[in-house]
């Protein structure tokens, strides 16, 4: 559980989860562009999410594509759903 909580504590990783949580695959290059992060930084963040079991990856030639882990426990998925929804609400209220 510690790895899971640490993984979702970082704002960049939560932003990546906002992108990935729709269920589709995204390559690191897409995440880099959307989140304004360098390749090495984005890869480090994705490694942490993968080690926590939140995302899975698939190699496609020179690209690595990430998506949410379909085997993630429903309880943990629910936590991420709630955190992402709370962030979206906070962003709307701040605007």
mmCIF file of N, CA, C and O in Angstrom:
data_model
loop_
_atom_site.group_PDB
_atom_site.id
_atom_site.type_symbol
_atom_site.label_atom_id
_atom_site.label_comp_id
_atom_site.label_asym_id
_atom_site.label_seq_id
_atom_site.Cartn_x
_atom_site.Cartn_y
_atom_site.Cartn_z
ATOM 1 N N UNK A 1 0.826 -1.197 0.000
ATOM 2 C CA UNK A 1 0.000 0.000 0.000
ATOM 3 C C UNK A 1 0.868 1.257 0.000
ATOM 4 O O UNK A 1 0.500 2.240 -0.619
ATOM 5 N N UNK A 2 2.014 1.197 0.663
ATOM 6 C CA UNK A 2 2.927 2.344 0.710
ATOM 7 C C UNK A 2 3.362 2.743 -0.703
ATOM 8 O O UNK A 2 3.362 3.930 -1.043
ATOM 9 N N UNK A 3 3.734 1.749 -1.541
ATOM 10 C CA UNK A 3 4.141 2.038 -2.916
ATOM 11 C C UNK A 3 3.001 2.689 -3.694
ATOM 12 O O UNK A 3 3.216 3.621 -4.459
ATOM 13 N N UNK A 4 1.800 2.208 -3.483
ATOM 14 C CA UNK A 4 0.630 2.747 -4.171
ATOM 15 C C UNK A 4 0.420 4.214 -3.793
ATOM 16 O O UNK A 4 0.257 5.076 -4.652
ATOM 17 N N UNK A 5 0.428 4.504 -2.501
ATOM 18 C CA UNK A 5 0.197 5.877 -2.036
ATOM 19 C C UNK A 5 1.323 6.812 -2.474
ATOM 20 O O UNK A 5 1.069 7.945 -2.883
ATOM 21 N N UNK A 6 2.545 6.331 -2.420
ATOM 22 C CA UNK A 6 3.679 7.132 -2.888
ATOM 23 C C UNK A 6 3.539 7.423 -4.374
ATOM 24 O O UNK A 6 3.797 8.544 -4.825
ATOM 25 N N UNK A 7 3.111 6.429 -5.139
ATOM 26 C CA UNK A 7 2.982 6.587 -6.592
ATOM 27 C C UNK A 7 1.952 7.647 -6.951
ATOM 28 O O UNK A 7 2.170 8.433 -7.877
ATOM 29 N N UNK A 8 0.839 7.710 -6.228
ATOM 30 C CA UNK A 8 -0.199 8.677 -6.594
ATOM 31 C C UNK A 8 -0.021 10.016 -5.886
ATOM 32 O O UNK A 8 -0.786 10.953 -6.146
ATOM 33 N N UNK A 9 1.001 10.145 -5.055
ATOM 34 C CA UNK A 9 1.216 11.393 -4.321
ATOM 35 C C UNK A 9 1.792 12.503 -5.191
ATOM 36 O O UNK A 9 1.582 13.682 -4.911
ATOM 37 N N UNK A 10 2.485 12.155 -6.250
ATOM 38 C CA UNK A 10 3.166 13.153 -7.067
ATOM 39 C C UNK A 10 2.209 13.774 -8.094
ATOM 40 O O UNK A 10 1.490 13.049 -8.787
ATOM 41 N N UNK A 11 2.209 15.112 -8.221
ATOM 42 C CA UNK A 11 1.293 15.766 -9.168
ATOM 43 C C UNK A 11 1.504 15.373 -10.631
ATOM 44 O O UNK A 11 0.525 15.253 -11.386
ATOM 45 N N UNK A 12 2.740 15.149 -11.050
ATOM 46 C CA UNK A 12 2.989 14.738 -12.437
ATOM 47 C C UNK A 12 2.422 13.345 -12.686
ATOM 48 O O UNK A 12 1.812 13.082 -13.725
ATOM 49 N N UNK A 13 2.601 12.459 -11.734
ATOM 50 C CA UNK A 13 2.063 11.100 -11.899
ATOM 51 C C UNK A 13 0.537 11.124 -11.904
ATOM 52 O O UNK A 13 -0.095 10.393 -12.673
ATOM 53 N N UNK A 14 -0.072 11.968 -11.076
ATOM 54 C CA UNK A 14 -1.537 12.081 -11.102
ATOM 55 C C UNK A 14 -2.007 12.656 -12.437
ATOM 56 O O UNK A 14 -3.020 12.221 -12.978
ATOM 57 N N UNK A 15 -1.262 13.603 -12.973
ATOM 58 C CA UNK A 15 -1.620 14.155 -14.287
ATOM 59 C C UNK A 15 -1.510 13.078 -15.363
ATOM 60 O O UNK A 15 -2.359 13.003 -16.271
ATOM 61 N N UNK A 16 -0.493 12.238 -15.274
ATOM 62 C CA UNK A 16 -0.362 11.127 -16.223
ATOM 63 C C UNK A 16 -1.541 10.165 -16.073
ATOM 64 O O UNK A 16 -2.089 9.676 -17.070
ATOM 65 N N UNK A 17 -1.948 9.921 -14.839
ATOM 66 C CA UNK A 17 -3.100 9.042 -14.619
ATOM 67 C C UNK A 17 -4.378 9.653 -15.188
ATOM 68 O O UNK A 17 -5.228 8.930 -15.714
ATOM 69 N N UNK A 18 -4.524 10.978 -15.109
ATOM 70 C CA UNK A 18 -5.693 11.636 -15.720
ATOM 71 C C UNK A 18 -5.762 11.280 -17.204
ATOM 72 O O UNK A 18 -6.833 11.020 -17.737
ATOM 73 N N UNK A 19 -4.602 11.264 -17.865
ATOM 74 C CA UNK A 19 -4.546 10.942 -19.295
ATOM 75 C C UNK A 19 -4.839 9.458 -19.521
ATOM 76 O O UNK A 19 -5.623 9.092 -20.398
ATOM 77 N N UNK A 20 -4.217 8.611 -18.722
ATOM 78 C CA UNK A 20 -4.315 7.163 -18.941
ATOM 79 C C UNK A 20 -5.627 6.565 -18.459
ATOM 80 O O UNK A 20 -5.992 5.461 -18.878
ATOM 81 N N UNK A 21 -6.321 7.256 -17.590
ATOM 82 C CA UNK A 21 -7.462 6.641 -16.916
ATOM 83 C C UNK A 21 -8.664 6.432 -17.821
ATOM 84 O O UNK A 21 -9.640 5.804 -17.446
ATOM 85 N N UNK A 22 -8.590 6.917 -19.063
ATOM 86 C CA UNK A 22 -9.684 6.670 -20.005
ATOM 87 C C UNK A 22 -9.620 5.257 -20.579
ATOM 88 O O UNK A 22 -10.511 4.830 -21.293
ATOM 89 N N UNK A 23 -8.535 4.538 -20.277
ATOM 90 C CA UNK A 23 -8.413 3.148 -20.712
ATOM 91 C C UNK A 23 -7.617 2.947 -21.982
ATOM 92 O O UNK A 23 -7.301 1.825 -22.336
ATOM 93 N N UNK A 24 -7.285 4.029 -22.684
ATOM 94 C CA UNK A 24 -6.523 3.870 -23.913
ATOM 95 C C UNK A 24 -5.020 3.898 -23.632
ATOM 96 O O UNK A 24 -4.594 4.276 -22.543
ATOM 97 N N UNK A 25 -4.252 3.481 -24.617
ATOM 98 C CA UNK A 25 -2.791 3.471 -24.489
ATOM 99 C C UNK A 25 -2.219 4.810 -24.923
ATOM 100 O O UNK A 25 -2.731 5.441 -25.846
ATOM 101 N N UNK A 26 -1.146 5.189 -24.242
ATOM 102 C CA UNK A 26 -0.446 6.424 -24.587
ATOM 103 C C UNK A 26 1.050 6.171 -24.474
ATOM 104 O O UNK A 26 1.508 5.553 -23.510
ATOM 105 N N UNK A 27 1.795 6.666 -25.451
ATOM 106 C CA UNK A 27 3.245 6.503 -25.398
ATOM 107 C C UNK A 27 3.850 7.618 -24.535
ATOM 108 O O UNK A 27 3.211 8.642 -24.283
ATOM 109 N N UNK A 28 5.070 7.399 -24.116
ATOM 110 C CA UNK A 28 5.763 8.385 -23.292
ATOM 111 C C UNK A 28 5.836 9.722 -24.018
ATOM 112 O O UNK A 28 5.668 10.781 -23.407
ATOM 113 N N UNK A 29 6.027 9.688 -25.339
ATOM 114 C CA UNK A 29 6.128 10.947 -26.093
ATOM 115 C C UNK A 29 4.840 11.762 -25.976
ATOM 116 O O UNK A 29 4.887 12.982 -25.857
ATOM 117 N N UNK A 30 3.680 11.107 -25.987
ATOM 118 C CA UNK A 30 2.412 11.808 -25.815
ATOM 119 C C UNK A 30 2.316 12.415 -24.418
ATOM 120 O O UNK A 30 1.896 13.566 -24.261
ATOM 121 N N UNK A 31 2.689 11.622 -23.418
ATOM 122 C CA UNK A 31 2.628 12.108 -22.040
ATOM 123 C C UNK A 31 3.584 13.282 -21.840
ATOM 124 O O UNK A 31 3.242 14.264 -21.182
ATOM 125 N N UNK A 32 4.780 13.180 -22.436
ATOM 126 C CA UNK A 32 5.756 14.270 -22.342
ATOM 127 C C UNK A 32 5.165 15.566 -22.887
ATOM 128 O O UNK A 32 5.264 16.621 -22.255
ATOM 129 N N UNK A 33 4.551 15.484 -24.052
ATOM 130 C CA UNK A 33 3.997 16.674 -24.693
ATOM 131 C C UNK A 33 2.846 17.259 -23.887
ATOM 132 O O UNK A 33 2.782 18.468 -23.679
ATOM 133 N N UNK A 34 1.975 16.408 -23.405
ATOM 134 C CA UNK A 34 0.801 16.895 -22.669
ATOM 135 C C UNK A 34 1.153 17.443 -21.299
ATOM 136 O O UNK A 34 0.478 18.345 -20.808
ATOM 137 N N UNK A 35 2.204 16.886 -20.694
ATOM 138 C CA UNK A 35 2.542 17.274 -19.327
ATOM 139 C C UNK A 35 3.782 18.152 -19.250
ATOM 140 O O UNK A 35 4.239 18.483 -18.161
ATOM 141 N N UNK A 36 4.335 18.499 -20.401
ATOM 142 C CA UNK A 36 5.519 19.357 -20.471
ATOM 143 C C UNK A 36 6.651 18.813 -19.590
ATOM 144 O O UNK A 36 7.166 19.503 -18.705
ATOM 145 N N UNK A 37 6.996 17.551 -19.822
ATOM 146 C CA UNK A 37 8.049 16.885 -19.050
ATOM 147 C C UNK A 37 9.093 16.312 -20.005
ATOM 148 O O UNK A 37 8.775 15.971 -21.143
ATOM 149 N N UNK A 38 10.306 16.192 -19.533
ATOM 150 C CA UNK A 38 11.358 15.590 -20.342
ATOM 151 C C UNK A 38 11.144 14.082 -20.420
ATOM 152 O O UNK A 38 10.429 13.497 -19.601
ATOM 153 N N UNK A 39 11.800 13.462 -21.398
ATOM 154 C CA UNK A 39 11.662 12.013 -21.573
ATOM 155 C C UNK A 39 12.159 11.265 -20.347
ATOM 156 O O UNK A 39 11.490 10.352 -19.873
ATOM 157 N N UNK A 40 13.299 11.641 -19.820
ATOM 158 C CA UNK A 40 13.840 10.915 -18.665
ATOM 159 C C UNK A 40 12.948 11.080 -17.434
ATOM 160 O O UNK A 40 12.705 10.124 -16.712
ATOM 161 N N UNK A 41 12.428 12.279 -17.241
ATOM 162 C CA UNK A 41 11.552 12.521 -16.089
ATOM 163 C C UNK A 41 10.253 11.734 -16.230
ATOM 164 O O UNK A 41 9.782 11.110 -15.272
ATOM 165 N N UNK A 42 9.665 11.758 -17.426
ATOM 166 C CA UNK A 42 8.409 11.044 -17.645
ATOM 167 C C UNK A 42 8.615 9.542 -17.492
ATOM 168 O O UNK A 42 7.786 8.854 -16.881
ATOM 169 N N UNK A 43 9.719 9.033 -18.012
ATOM 170 C CA UNK A 43 10.006 7.597 -17.884
ATOM 171 C C UNK A 43 10.165 7.191 -16.422
ATOM 172 O O UNK A 43 9.691 6.125 -16.021
ATOM 173 N N UNK A 44 10.812 8.025 -15.633
ATOM 174 C CA UNK A 44 10.959 7.738 -14.195
ATOM 175 C C UNK A 44 9.595 7.683 -13.517
ATOM 176 O O UNK A 44 9.315 6.787 -12.715
ATOM 177 N N UNK A 45 8.742 8.647 -13.828
ATOM 178 C CA UNK A 45 7.409 8.659 -13.227
ATOM 179 C C UNK A 45 6.608 7.429 -13.631
ATOM 180 O O UNK A 45 5.929 6.816 -12.798
ATOM 181 N N UNK A 46 6.696 7.051 -14.899
ATOM 182 C CA UNK A 46 5.948 5.891 -15.357
ATOM 183 C C UNK A 46 6.479 4.608 -14.730
ATOM 184 O O UNK A 46 5.713 3.692 -14.440
ATOM 185 N N UNK A 47 7.778 4.545 -14.498
ATOM 186 C CA UNK A 47 8.369 3.378 -13.838
ATOM 187 C C UNK A 47 7.792 3.218 -12.433
ATOM 188 O O UNK A 47 7.464 2.105 -12.006
ATOM 189 N N UNK A 48 7.639 4.310 -11.726
ATOM 190 C CA UNK A 48 7.076 4.262 -10.370
ATOM 191 C C UNK A 48 5.626 3.786 -10.410
ATOM 192 O O UNK A 48 5.212 2.939 -9.608
ATOM 193 N N UNK A 49 4.849 4.300 -11.366
ATOM 194 C CA UNK A 49 3.454 3.860 -11.494
ATOM 195 C C UNK A 49 3.374 2.384 -11.871
ATOM 196 O O UNK A 49 2.503 1.654 -11.381
ATOM 197 N N UNK A 50 4.287 1.939 -12.711
ATOM 198 C CA UNK A 50 4.307 0.528 -13.107
ATOM 199 C C UNK A 50 4.705 -0.365 -11.932
ATOM 200 O O UNK A 50 4.077 -1.391 -11.691
ATOM 201 N N UNK A 51 5.732 0.045 -11.181
ATOM 202 C CA UNK A 51 6.169 -0.750 -10.032
ATOM 203 C C UNK A 51 5.067 -0.866 -8.980
ATOM 204 O O UNK A 51 4.974 -1.876 -8.284
ATOM 205 N N UNK A 52 4.232 0.160 -8.885
ATOM 206 C CA UNK A 52 3.117 0.117 -7.932
ATOM 207 C C UNK A 52 1.944 -0.703 -8.459
ATOM 208 O O UNK A 52 0.968 -0.922 -7.735
ATOM 209 N N UNK A 53 2.032 -1.150 -9.718
ATOM 210 C CA UNK A 53 0.981 -1.966 -10.297
ATOM 211 C C UNK A 53 -0.208 -1.173 -10.821
ATOM 212 O O UNK A 53 -1.243 -1.743 -11.145
ATOM 213 N N UNK A 54 -0.056 0.142 -10.942
ATOM 214 C CA UNK A 54 -1.161 1.000 -11.372
ATOM 215 C C UNK A 54 -1.293 1.019 -12.891
ATOM 216 O O UNK A 54 -2.396 1.102 -13.422
ATOM 217 N N UNK A 55 -0.167 0.944 -13.582
ATOM 218 C CA UNK A 55 -0.181 0.925 -15.046
ATOM 219 C C UNK A 55 0.606 -0.286 -15.539
ATOM 220 O O UNK A 55 1.404 -0.867 -14.800
ATOM 221 N N UNK A 56 0.348 -0.643 -16.772
ATOM 222 C CA UNK A 56 1.122 -1.679 -17.460
ATOM 223 C C UNK A 56 1.662 -1.062 -18.737
ATOM 224 O O UNK A 56 1.145 -0.056 -19.223
ATOM 225 N N UNK A 57 2.706 -1.674 -19.262
ATOM 226 C CA UNK A 57 3.290 -1.142 -20.486
ATOM 227 C C UNK A 57 3.398 -2.218 -21.555
ATOM 228 O O UNK A 57 3.272 -3.405 -21.272
ATOM 229 N N UNK A 58 3.600 -1.746 -22.769
ATOM 230 C CA UNK A 58 3.766 -2.631 -23.916
ATOM 231 C C UNK A 58 4.758 -1.951 -24.852
ATOM 232 O O UNK A 58 4.629 -0.772 -25.169
ATOM 233 N N UNK A 59 5.776 -2.719 -25.254
ATOM 234 C CA UNK A 59 6.766 -2.176 -26.189
ATOM 235 C C UNK A 59 6.206 -2.295 -27.605
ATOM 236 O O UNK A 59 5.673 -3.318 -27.993
ATOM 237 N N UNK A 60 6.331 -1.194 -28.353
ATOM 238 C CA UNK A 60 5.866 -1.135 -29.735
ATOM 239 C C UNK A 60 6.990 -0.489 -30.541
ATOM 240 O O UNK A 60 7.097 0.732 -30.586
ATOM 241 N N UNK A 61 7.854 -1.331 -31.118
ATOM 242 C CA UNK A 61 9.074 -0.864 -31.799
ATOM 243 C C UNK A 61 9.903 -0.058 -30.806
ATOM 244 O O UNK A 61 10.247 -0.564 -29.752
ATOM 245 N N UNK A 62 10.193 1.207 -31.121
ATOM 246 C CA UNK A 62 11.016 2.006 -30.204
ATOM 247 C C UNK A 62 10.176 2.681 -29.116
ATOM 248 O O UNK A 62 10.719 3.309 -28.224
ATOM 249 N N UNK A 63 8.861 2.573 -29.180
ATOM 250 C CA UNK A 63 7.982 3.236 -28.222
ATOM 251 C C UNK A 63 7.570 2.302 -27.097
ATOM 252 O O UNK A 63 7.460 1.099 -27.289
ATOM 253 N N UNK A 64 7.320 2.879 -25.955
ATOM 254 C CA UNK A 64 6.700 2.143 -24.851
ATOM 255 C C UNK A 64 5.345 2.789 -24.620
ATOM 256 O O UNK A 64 5.241 3.999 -24.454
ATOM 257 N N UNK A 65 4.320 1.975 -24.671
ATOM 258 C CA UNK A 65 2.950 2.471 -24.504
ATOM 259 C C UNK A 65 2.420 2.021 -23.146
ATOM 260 O O UNK A 65 2.590 0.872 -22.763
ATOM 261 N N UNK A 66 1.775 2.949 -22.468
ATOM 262 C CA UNK A 66 1.244 2.686 -21.131
ATOM 263 C C UNK A 66 -0.274 2.772 -21.144
ATOM 264 O O UNK A 66 -0.864 3.508 -21.923
ATOM 265 N N UNK A 67 -0.885 1.998 -20.244
ATOM 266 C CA UNK A 67 -2.326 2.069 -20.019
ATOM 267 C C UNK A 67 -2.597 1.663 -18.580
ATOM 268 O O UNK A 67 -1.728 1.095 -17.897
ATOM 269 N N UNK A 68 -3.785 1.959 -18.117
ATOM 270 C CA UNK A 68 -4.121 1.576 -16.744
ATOM 271 C C UNK A 68 -4.118 0.056 -16.642
ATOM 272 O O UNK A 68 -4.406 -0.645 -17.617
ATOM 273 N N UNK A 69 -3.765 -0.438 -15.492
ATOM 274 C CA UNK A 69 -3.682 -1.877 -15.281
ATOM 275 C C UNK A 69 -5.088 -2.436 -15.104
ATOM 276 O O UNK A 69 -5.760 -2.127 -14.116
ATOM 277 N N UNK A 70 -5.563 -3.268 -16.041
ATOM 278 C CA UNK A 70 -6.916 -3.806 -15.911
ATOM 279 C C UNK A 70 -7.060 -4.762 -14.729
ATOM 280 O O UNK A 70 -8.175 -5.019 -14.275
ATOM 281 N N UNK A 71 -5.936 -5.264 -14.213
ATOM 282 C CA UNK A 71 -5.978 -6.189 -13.071
ATOM 283 C C UNK A 71 -5.850 -5.469 -11.728
ATOM 284 O O UNK A 71 -5.815 -6.121 -10.685
ATOM 285 N N UNK A 72 -5.805 -4.133 -11.730
ATOM 286 C CA UNK A 72 -5.691 -3.385 -10.480
ATOM 287 C C UNK A 72 -6.940 -3.633 -9.638
ATOM 288 O O UNK A 72 -8.060 -3.621 -10.157
ATOM 289 N N UNK A 73 -6.732 -3.882 -8.358
ATOM 290 C CA UNK A 73 -7.853 -4.154 -7.454
ATOM 291 C C UNK A 73 -8.883 -3.029 -7.532
ATOM 292 O O UNK A 73 -8.528 -1.853 -7.619
ATOM 293 N N UNK A 74 -10.152 -3.406 -7.475
ATOM 294 C CA UNK A 74 -11.238 -2.426 -7.586
ATOM 295 C C UNK A 74 -11.142 -1.354 -6.500
ATOM 296 O O UNK A 74 -11.444 -0.190 -6.751
ATOM 297 N N UNK A 75 -10.710 -1.744 -5.318
ATOM 298 C CA UNK A 75 -10.588 -0.779 -4.223
ATOM 299 C C UNK A 75 -9.539 0.290 -4.550
ATOM 300 O O UNK A 75 -9.742 1.471 -4.291
ATOM 301 N N UNK A 76 -8.420 -0.151 -5.124
ATOM 302 C CA UNK A 76 -7.358 0.788 -5.482
ATOM 303 C C UNK A 76 -7.771 1.652 -6.670
ATOM 304 O O UNK A 76 -7.491 2.849 -6.706
ATOM 305 N N UNK A 77 -8.458 1.047 -7.617
ATOM 306 C CA UNK A 77 -8.985 1.802 -8.749
ATOM 307 C C UNK A 77 -9.956 2.868 -8.251
ATOM 308 O O UNK A 77 -9.967 4.002 -8.749
ATOM 309 N N UNK A 78 -10.756 2.510 -7.271
ATOM 310 C CA UNK A 78 -11.709 3.453 -6.684
ATOM 311 C C UNK A 78 -11.020 4.626 -6.012
ATOM 312 O O UNK A 78 -11.500 5.765 -6.090
ATOM 313 N N UNK A 79 -9.898 4.364 -5.360
ATOM 314 C CA UNK A 79 -9.133 5.441 -4.733
ATOM 315 C C UNK A 79 -8.639 6.406 -5.806
ATOM 316 O O UNK A 79 -8.756 7.632 -5.666
ATOM 317 N N UNK A 80 -8.097 5.859 -6.886
ATOM 318 C CA UNK A 80 -7.599 6.714 -7.970
ATOM 319 C C UNK A 80 -8.758 7.492 -8.593
ATOM 320 O O UNK A 80 -8.635 8.698 -8.839
ATOM 321 N N UNK A 81 -9.880 6.830 -8.825
ATOM 322 C CA UNK A 81 -11.059 7.525 -9.366
ATOM 323 C C UNK A 81 -11.421 8.717 -8.491
ATOM 324 O O UNK A 81 -11.669 9.824 -8.992
ATOM 325 N N UNK A 82 -11.452 8.508 -7.173
ATOM 326 C CA UNK A 82 -11.830 9.572 -6.244
ATOM 327 C C UNK A 82 -10.807 10.706 -6.229
ATOM 328 O O UNK A 82 -11.178 11.884 -6.229
ATOM 329 N N UNK A 83 -9.527 10.367 -6.238
ATOM 330 C CA UNK A 83 -8.476 11.388 -6.224
ATOM 331 C C UNK A 83 -8.538 12.221 -7.506
ATOM 332 O O UNK A 83 -8.472 13.458 -7.464
ATOM 333 N N UNK A 84 -8.681 11.569 -8.652
ATOM 334 C CA UNK A 84 -8.734 12.282 -9.922
ATOM 335 C C UNK A 84 -9.987 13.153 -10.016
ATOM 336 O O UNK A 84 -9.929 14.284 -10.508
ATOM 337 N N UNK A 85 -11.116 12.650 -9.524
ATOM 338 C CA UNK A 85 -12.351 13.444 -9.527
ATOM 339 C C UNK A 85 -12.203 14.660 -8.617
ATOM 340 O O UNK A 85 -12.627 15.764 -8.980
ATOM 341 N N UNK A 86 -11.586 14.487 -7.459
ATOM 342 C CA UNK A 86 -11.378 15.609 -6.538
ATOM 343 C C UNK A 86 -10.468 16.660 -7.172
ATOM 344 O O UNK A 86 -10.715 17.866 -7.020
ATOM 345 N N UNK A 87 -9.443 16.226 -7.881
ATOM 346 C CA UNK A 87 -8.557 17.189 -8.551
ATOM 347 C C UNK A 87 -9.289 17.947 -9.643
ATOM 348 O O UNK A 87 -9.092 19.151 -9.794
ATOM 349 N N UNK A 88 -10.116 17.264 -10.411
ATOM 350 C CA UNK A 88 -10.867 17.947 -11.467
ATOM 351 C C UNK A 88 -11.812 18.990 -10.859
ATOM 352 O O UNK A 88 -11.933 20.107 -11.365
ATOM 353 N N UNK A 89 -12.467 18.626 -9.755
ATOM 354 C CA UNK A 89 -13.363 19.561 -9.079
ATOM 355 C C UNK A 89 -12.597 20.750 -8.548
ATOM 356 O O UNK A 89 -13.036 21.902 -8.707
ATOM 357 N N UNK A 90 -11.462 20.520 -7.943
ATOM 358 C CA UNK A 90 -10.633 21.617 -7.417
ATOM 359 C C UNK A 90 -10.178 22.550 -8.528
ATOM 360 O O UNK A 90 -10.178 23.774 -8.363
ATOM 361 N N UNK A 91 -9.814 21.981 -9.674
ATOM 362 C CA UNK A 91 -9.380 22.798 -10.815
ATOM 363 C C UNK A 91 -10.537 23.647 -11.342
ATOM 364 O O UNK A 91 -10.342 24.815 -11.668
ATOM 365 N N UNK A 92 -11.731 23.067 -11.419
ATOM 366 C CA UNK A 92 -12.900 23.827 -11.890
ATOM 367 C C UNK A 92 -13.234 24.961 -10.920
ATOM 368 O O UNK A 92 -13.556 26.064 -11.338
ATOM 369 N N UNK A 93 -13.141 24.684 -9.622
ATOM 370 C CA UNK A 93 -13.459 25.694 -8.620
ATOM 371 C C UNK A 93 -12.421 26.804 -8.586
ATOM 372 O O UNK A 93 -12.753 27.942 -8.243
ATOM 373 N N UNK A 94 -11.206 26.498 -8.947
ATOM 374 C CA UNK A 94 -10.128 27.498 -8.954
ATOM 375 C C UNK A 94 -10.216 28.413 -10.173
ATOM 376 O O UNK A 94 -9.692 29.520 -10.161
ATOM 377 N N UNK A 95 -10.858 27.913 -11.224
ATOM 378 C CA UNK A 95 -10.926 28.697 -12.475
ATOM 379 C C UNK A 95 -11.953 29.807 -12.413
ATOM 380 O O UNK A 95 -12.763 29.986 -11.644
#
